PDB file of C-alpha atoms in Angstrom:
ATOM      1  CA  ILE A   1     124.540  77.999 101.705  1.00 79.00           C
ATOM      2  CA  ALA A   2     123.101  79.846  98.680  1.00 82.00           C
ATOM      3  CA  GLU A   3     120.013  77.620  98.627  1.00 87.00           C
ATOM      4  CA  ASN A   4     118.974  77.869 102.275  1.00 87.00           C
ATOM      5  CA  THR A   5     119.978  81.372 103.388  1.00 91.00           C
ATOM      6  CA  LEU A   6     117.644  84.335 103.839  1.00 92.00           C
ATOM      7  CA  VAL A   7     119.297  87.466 102.459  1.00 91.00           C
ATOM      8  CA  VAL A   8     117.790  90.943 102.990  1.00 90.00           C
ATOM      9  CA  TYR A   9     119.119  94.122 101.412  1.00 87.00           C
ATOM     10  CA  SER A  10     117.779  97.550 102.359  1.00 81.00           C
ATOM     11  CA  THR A  11     118.666 100.853 104.012  1.00 69.00           C
ATOM     12  CA  ASP A  12     117.789 102.617 107.253  1.00 66.00           C
ATOM     13  CA  HIS A  13     115.890 105.573 105.758  1.00 64.00           C
ATOM     14  CA  GLY A  14     115.109 107.448 102.582  1.00 60.00           C
ATOM     15  CA  HIS A  15     116.601 110.708 101.379  1.00 59.00           C
ATOM     16  CA  PHE A  16     115.208 114.091 100.376  1.00 54.00           C
ATOM     17  CA  LEU A  17     116.301 115.420  97.001  1.00 54.00           C
ATOM     18  CA  GLY A  18     114.354 118.683  97.112  1.00 56.00           C
ATOM     19  CA  GLN A  19     110.956 117.274  98.065  1.00 61.00           C
ATOM     20  CA  HIS A  20     109.207 119.589 100.537  1.00 57.00           C
ATOM     21  CA  GLY A  21     112.168 121.961 100.162  1.00 59.00           C
ATOM     22  CA  LEU A  22     114.472 119.526 101.976  1.00 58.00           C
ATOM     23  CA  ILE A  23     117.874 118.114 101.068  1.00 60.00           C
ATOM     24  CA  ALA A  24     119.495 115.043 102.674  1.00 62.00           C
ATOM     25  CA  LYS A  25     117.886 113.245 105.599  1.00 68.00           C
ATOM     26  CA  GLY A  26     115.958 114.861 108.377  1.00 66.00           C
ATOM     27  CA  ALA A  27     113.521 114.462 111.192  1.00 70.00           C
ATOM     28  CA  PHE A  28     110.432 114.884 109.060  1.00 76.00           C
ATOM     29  CA  HIS A  29     108.288 111.848 108.347  1.00 71.00           C
ATOM     30  CA  TYR A  30     107.336 112.340 104.721  1.00 69.00           C
ATOM     31  CA  GLU A  31     106.979 109.255 102.537  1.00 72.00           C
ATOM     32  CA  ASP A  32     110.273 110.053 100.790  1.00 71.00           C
ATOM     33  CA  MET A  33     112.030 109.365 104.104  1.00 70.00           C
ATOM     34  CA  LEU A  34     109.894 106.451 105.321  1.00 74.00           C
ATOM     35  CA  ARG A  35     109.099 104.283 102.297  1.00 75.00           C
ATOM     36  CA  ILE A  36     112.333 102.493 101.572  1.00 76.00           C
ATOM     37  CA  PRO A  37     113.029  99.653  99.169  1.00 83.00           C
ATOM     38  CA  MET A  38     113.870  96.217 100.482  1.00 86.00           C
ATOM     39  CA  LEU A  39     114.962  93.120  98.603  1.00 89.00           C
ATOM     40  CA  ALA A  40     114.714  89.653 100.108  1.00 92.00           C
ATOM     41  CA  ARG A  41     115.818  86.286  98.752  1.00 92.00           C
ATOM     42  CA  TYR A  42     115.042  82.965 100.399  1.00 93.00           C
ATOM     43  CA  PRO A  43     114.950  80.036  97.929  1.00 93.00           C
ATOM     44  CA  GLY A  44     111.934  77.808  98.375  1.00 91.00           C
ATOM     45  CA  VAL A  45     110.166  80.328 100.610  1.00 92.00           C
ATOM     46  CA  ILE A  46     110.147  83.682  98.795  1.00 92.00           C
ATOM     47  CA  PRO A  47     109.244  83.285  95.110  1.00 93.00           C
ATOM     48  CA  ALA A  48     111.236  85.417  92.663  1.00 91.00           C
ATOM     49  CA  GLY A  49     109.514  88.631  91.635  1.00 90.00           C
ATOM     50  CA  VAL A  50     107.140  88.950  94.608  1.00 88.00           C
ATOM     51  CA  ARG A  51     106.296  92.591  95.354  1.00 88.00           C
ATOM     52  CA  SER A  52     104.475  93.985  98.368  1.00 88.00           C
ATOM     53  CA  GLU A  53     103.098  97.418  99.199  1.00 86.00           C
ATOM     54  CA  THR A  54     101.947  96.321 102.663  1.00 89.00           C
ATOM     55  CA  LEU A  55     103.013  98.132 105.808  1.00 88.00           C
ATOM     56  CA  GLN A  56     106.257  96.801 107.219  1.00 87.00           C
ATOM     57  CA  CYS A  57     108.867  98.130 109.589  1.00 87.00           C
ATOM     58  CA  GLN A  58     112.513  97.379 110.278  1.00 87.00           C
ATOM     59  CA  VAL A  59     111.576  96.340 113.801  1.00 88.00           C
ATOM     60  CA  ASP A  60     109.874  93.375 112.084  1.00 92.00           C
ATOM     61  CA  TRP A  61     113.145  92.021 110.721  1.00 92.00           C
ATOM     62  CA  PRO A  62     114.503  90.307 113.872  1.00 93.00           C
ATOM     63  CA  VAL A  63     111.163  88.561 114.478  1.00 94.00           C
ATOM     64  CA  THR A  64     111.010  87.487 110.826  1.00 94.00           C
ATOM     65  CA  PHE A  65     114.606  86.234 110.886  1.00 94.00           C
ATOM     66  CA  LEU A  66     113.921  84.157 114.011  1.00 95.00           C
ATOM     67  CA  SER A  67     110.778  82.746 112.393  1.00 94.00           C
ATOM     68  CA  ALA A  68     112.695  81.847 109.219  1.00 94.00           C
ATOM     69  CA  ALA A  69     115.293  80.051 111.338  1.00 94.00           C
ATOM     70  CA  GLY A  70     112.608  78.135 113.242  1.00 94.00           C
ATOM     71  CA  ILE A  71     113.588  79.787 116.522  1.00 95.00           C
ATOM     72  CA  PRO A  72     110.784  80.701 118.955  1.00 93.00           C
ATOM     73  CA  VAL A  73     110.226  84.457 119.132  1.00 89.00           C
ATOM     74  CA  PRO A  74     110.498  85.914 122.660  1.00 85.00           C
ATOM     75  CA  GLY A  75     107.177  87.401 123.760  1.00 77.00           C
ATOM     76  CA  LEU A  76     108.508  90.887 124.383  1.00 77.00           C
ATOM     77  CA  MET A  77     109.829  91.486 120.879  1.00 83.00           C
ATOM     78  CA  GLN A  78     107.932  94.326 119.226  1.00 84.00           C
ATOM     79  CA  GLY A  79     108.125  93.252 115.601  1.00 88.00           C
ATOM     80  CA  VAL A  80     105.658  91.296 113.497  1.00 91.00           C
ATOM     81  CA  ASP A  81     106.614  88.187 111.514  1.00 94.00           C
ATOM     82  CA  GLN A  82     106.606  89.243 107.835  1.00 94.00           C
ATOM     83  CA  LEU A  83     107.753  85.928 106.322  1.00 94.00           C
ATOM     84  CA  ALA A  84     104.317  85.128 104.847  1.00 93.00           C
ATOM     85  CA  VAL A  85     104.119  88.627 103.335  1.00 93.00           C
ATOM     86  CA  TRP A  86     107.591  88.268 101.841  1.00 92.00           C
ATOM     87  CA  GLY A  87     106.390  84.959 100.409  1.00 92.00           C
ATOM     88  CA  GLY A  88     103.491  86.624  98.595  1.00 89.00           C
ATOM     89  CA  ASP A  89     100.630  86.928 101.121  1.00 87.00           C
ATOM     90  CA  GLU A  90      99.048  90.238 100.126  1.00 83.00           C
ATOM     91  CA  ARG A  91      96.949  90.639 103.275  1.00 85.00           C
ATOM     92  CA  GLY A  92      99.784  92.225 105.216  1.00 85.00           C
ATOM     93  CA  ALA A  93     100.825  91.433 108.761  1.00 88.00           C
ATOM     94  CA  ARG A  94     100.121  94.813 110.382  1.00 90.00           C
ATOM     95  CA  ASP A  95      97.630  97.673 110.118  1.00 93.00           C
ATOM     96  CA  HIS A  96      99.994 100.437 111.177  1.00 93.00           C
ATOM     97  CA  VAL A  97     103.606 101.430 111.617  1.00 91.00           C
ATOM     98  CA  LEU A  98     104.950 103.715 114.349  1.00 90.00           C
ATOM     99  CA  VAL A  99     107.826 106.041 113.524  1.00 84.00           C
ATOM    100  CA  GLU A 100     109.696 108.288 115.943  1.00 82.00           C
ATOM    101  CA  ASN A 101     112.474 110.829 115.972  1.00 76.00           C
ATOM    102  CA  ARG A 102     114.033 111.921 119.261  1.00 73.00           C
ATOM    103  CA  HIS A 103     117.762 111.747 118.824  1.00 67.00           C
ATOM    104  CA  ASN A 104     118.878 114.474 121.194  1.00 67.00           C
ATOM    105  CA  PRO A 105     117.562 117.541 123.028  1.00 68.00           C
ATOM    106  CA  THR A 106     118.302 119.925 120.156  1.00 64.00           C
ATOM    107  CA  THR A 107     116.335 118.177 117.402  1.00 69.00           C
ATOM    108  CA  VAL A 108     112.655 118.055 116.607  1.00 75.00           C
ATOM    109  CA  HIS A 109     110.894 115.328 118.588  1.00 85.00           C
ATOM    110  CA  LEU A 110     107.988 113.752 116.749  1.00 86.00           C
ATOM    111  CA  ARG A 111     106.037 110.527 116.497  1.00 91.00           C
ATOM    112  CA  THR A 112     104.011 109.308 113.562  1.00 93.00           C
ATOM    113  CA  LEU A 113     101.359 106.661 113.019  1.00 96.00           C
ATOM    114  CA  VAL A 114     101.152 105.417 109.431  1.00 95.00           C
ATOM    115  CA  THR A 115      98.206 103.345 108.183  1.00 96.00           C
ATOM    116  CA  GLU A 116      97.494 102.152 104.651  1.00 93.00           C
ATOM    117  CA  ARG A 117      95.649 105.398 103.885  1.00 97.00           C
ATOM    118  CA  PHE A 118      96.549 107.993 106.516  1.00 98.00           C
ATOM    119  CA  LYS A 119      99.525 109.383 108.356  1.00 96.00           C
ATOM    120  CA  ILE A 120      99.303 111.461 111.536  1.00 97.00           C
ATOM    121  CA  THR A 121     102.299 113.133 113.180  1.00 94.00           C
ATOM    122  CA  VAL A 122     102.446 114.634 116.669  1.00 94.00           C
ATOM    123  CA  TYR A 123     105.243 116.955 117.797  1.00 89.00           C
ATOM    124  CA  ARG A 124     106.451 117.130 121.385  1.00 87.00           C
ATOM    125  CA  ASP A 125     105.214 120.189 123.287  1.00 86.00           C
ATOM    126  CA  ALA A 126     103.163 121.403 120.317  1.00 88.00           C
ATOM    127  CA  ALA A 127      99.435 121.922 119.794  1.00 90.00           C
ATOM    128  CA  TYR A 128      99.782 121.283 116.076  1.00 92.00           C
ATOM    129  CA  GLY A 129     100.629 118.270 113.983  1.00 96.00           C
ATOM    130  CA  GLU A 130     100.271 116.816 110.531  1.00 96.00           C
ATOM    131  CA  LEU A 131      97.601 114.615 109.011  1.00 98.00           C
ATOM    132  CA  PHE A 132      97.918 113.391 105.446  1.00 96.00           C
ATOM    133  CA  ASP A 133      95.475 111.380 103.352  1.00 98.00           C
ATOM    134  CA  LEU A 134      97.981 109.294 101.387  1.00 96.00           C
ATOM    135  CA  GLU A 135      95.313 108.094  98.968  1.00 96.00           C
ATOM    136  CA  ARG A 136      94.094 111.573  97.956  1.00 97.00           C
ATOM    137  CA  ASP A 137      97.351 113.435  98.571  1.00 96.00           C
ATOM    138  CA  PRO A 138     100.279 111.038  97.930  1.00 93.00           C
ATOM    139  CA  GLU A 139     102.768 113.929  97.721  1.00 90.00           C
ATOM    140  CA  GLU A 140     101.701 115.118 101.202  1.00 91.00           C
ATOM    141  CA  LEU A 141     101.029 118.719 100.213  1.00 92.00           C
ATOM    142  CA  HIS A 142      97.754 119.267 102.121  1.00 96.00           C
ATOM    143  CA  ASN A 143      97.985 119.036 105.909  1.00 97.00           C
ATOM    144  CA  GLY A 144      94.538 118.007 107.148  1.00 98.00           C
ATOM    145  CA  TRP A 145      95.332 118.561 110.856  1.00 98.00           C
ATOM    146  CA  ASP A 146      93.101 121.669 111.111  1.00 97.00           C
ATOM    147  CA  ASP A 147      90.797 120.819 108.198  1.00 98.00           C
ATOM    148  CA  PRO A 148      87.206 120.330 109.454  1.00 98.00           C
ATOM    149  CA  ALA A 149      86.684 117.695 106.745  1.00 98.00           C
ATOM    150  CA  TYR A 150      89.262 115.506 108.526  1.00 98.00           C
ATOM    151  CA  ALA A 151      88.153 116.187 112.129  1.00 98.00           C
ATOM    152  CA  GLU A 152      86.533 112.764 112.595  1.00 98.00           C
ATOM    153  CA  VAL A 153      89.446 110.958 110.917  1.00 98.00           C
ATOM    154  CA  LYS A 154      91.878 112.913 113.114  1.00 98.00           C
ATOM    155  CA  GLY A 155      90.070 111.753 116.272  1.00 98.00           C
ATOM    156  CA  GLU A 156      90.066 108.133 115.091  1.00 98.00           C
ATOM    157  CA  LEU A 157      93.758 108.278 114.169  1.00 98.00           C
ATOM    158  CA  LEU A 158      94.746 109.847 117.494  1.00 97.00           C
ATOM    159  CA  LEU A 159      92.891 107.070 119.340  1.00 97.00           C
ATOM    160  CA  HIS A 160      94.564 104.452 117.113  1.00 96.00           C
ATOM    161  CA  PHE A 161      97.896 106.154 117.858  1.00 95.00           C
ATOM    162  CA  VAL A 162      97.370 106.023 121.629  1.00 94.00           C
ATOM    163  CA  GLN A 163      96.328 102.360 121.457  1.00 94.00           C
ATOM    164  CA  ALA A 164      99.379 101.518 119.324  1.00 92.00           C
ATOM    165  CA  GLU A 165     101.673 103.235 121.835  1.00 87.00           C
ATOM    166  CA  ILE A 166     100.048 101.390 124.748  1.00 85.00           C
ATOM    167  CA  GLN A 167     100.463  98.033 122.974  1.00 83.00           C
ATOM    168  CA  ARG A 168     104.133  98.746 122.295  1.00 76.00           C
ATOM    169  CA  GLU A 169     105.721  97.228 125.357  1.00 67.00           C
ATOM    170  CA  PRO A 170     109.197  98.396 126.256  1.00 65.00           C
ATOM    171  CA  THR A 171     111.790  95.674 126.569  1.00 61.00           C
ATOM    172  CA  ARG A 172     111.881  94.738 130.213  1.00 61.00           C
ATOM    173  CA  MET A 173     115.298  94.511 131.755  1.00 58.00           C
ATOM    174  CA  PRO A 174     115.958  91.639 134.162  1.00 61.00           C
ATOM    175  CA  ARG A 175     115.632  92.503 137.842  1.00 60.00           C
ATOM    176  CA  ILE A 176     118.703  92.051 139.979  1.00 66.00           C
ATOM    177  CA  ALA A 177     118.012  90.823 143.506  1.00 61.00           C
ATOM    178  CA  GLY A 178     118.570  93.542 146.071  1.00 56.00           C
ATOM    179  CA  ALA A 179     118.687  96.354 143.503  1.00 50.00           C
TER     180      ALA A 179
END
C-alpha cells in the first residue's frame, strides 16, 4: 500500500497572526488566509522534493484523485487535474482561482479572483472592492481599486472574473419525472 497510494496533507485555510490587524481566521481574502501549504506523496509519480508555486485550489483535489486512480472524471466537476503539476510540471494547470465567502446572512459576502500576479475582490452590495498587485505589493498594503494607474488592469480583471464565474457550472441535480 505504501508504494502505490497517493497521500495528501494540507489544511482548509490559513490563519491571521496579526497581519492586517487580524487574529484567527476570517472572511478576508489576504494571502495569509489563501496560500496554504500542501504536501503530496505518490511513489513513482511525484518525485521527492518537487515544489510548485502555481495556482491550485482544493476543488482540484477530487478531480486529481480520480485521475490518479485512472477513473474517468465526470464532465460537471469544477476542478482541474493537478497530477502533472504535482509531478513537477511548472506550467501550471490553471490561470486563476476563485475564492468565495458567504457562510450566512450576518457575515461579509465576498468573491475573489486570484491570478499569478493580481487579486481582485468584490463585496456583495458594495461599490468598492480590493485590487492587489501581488508582484509589486506582496503584503497587500496598497489597494489599487480606485488607483487610476490600475484602472485598465481593474477592467481586465473584472472581465476575467465574470468569464470565470460563467464557466463555473453549478452541479446539476438529476431531474425527477413529474417534479
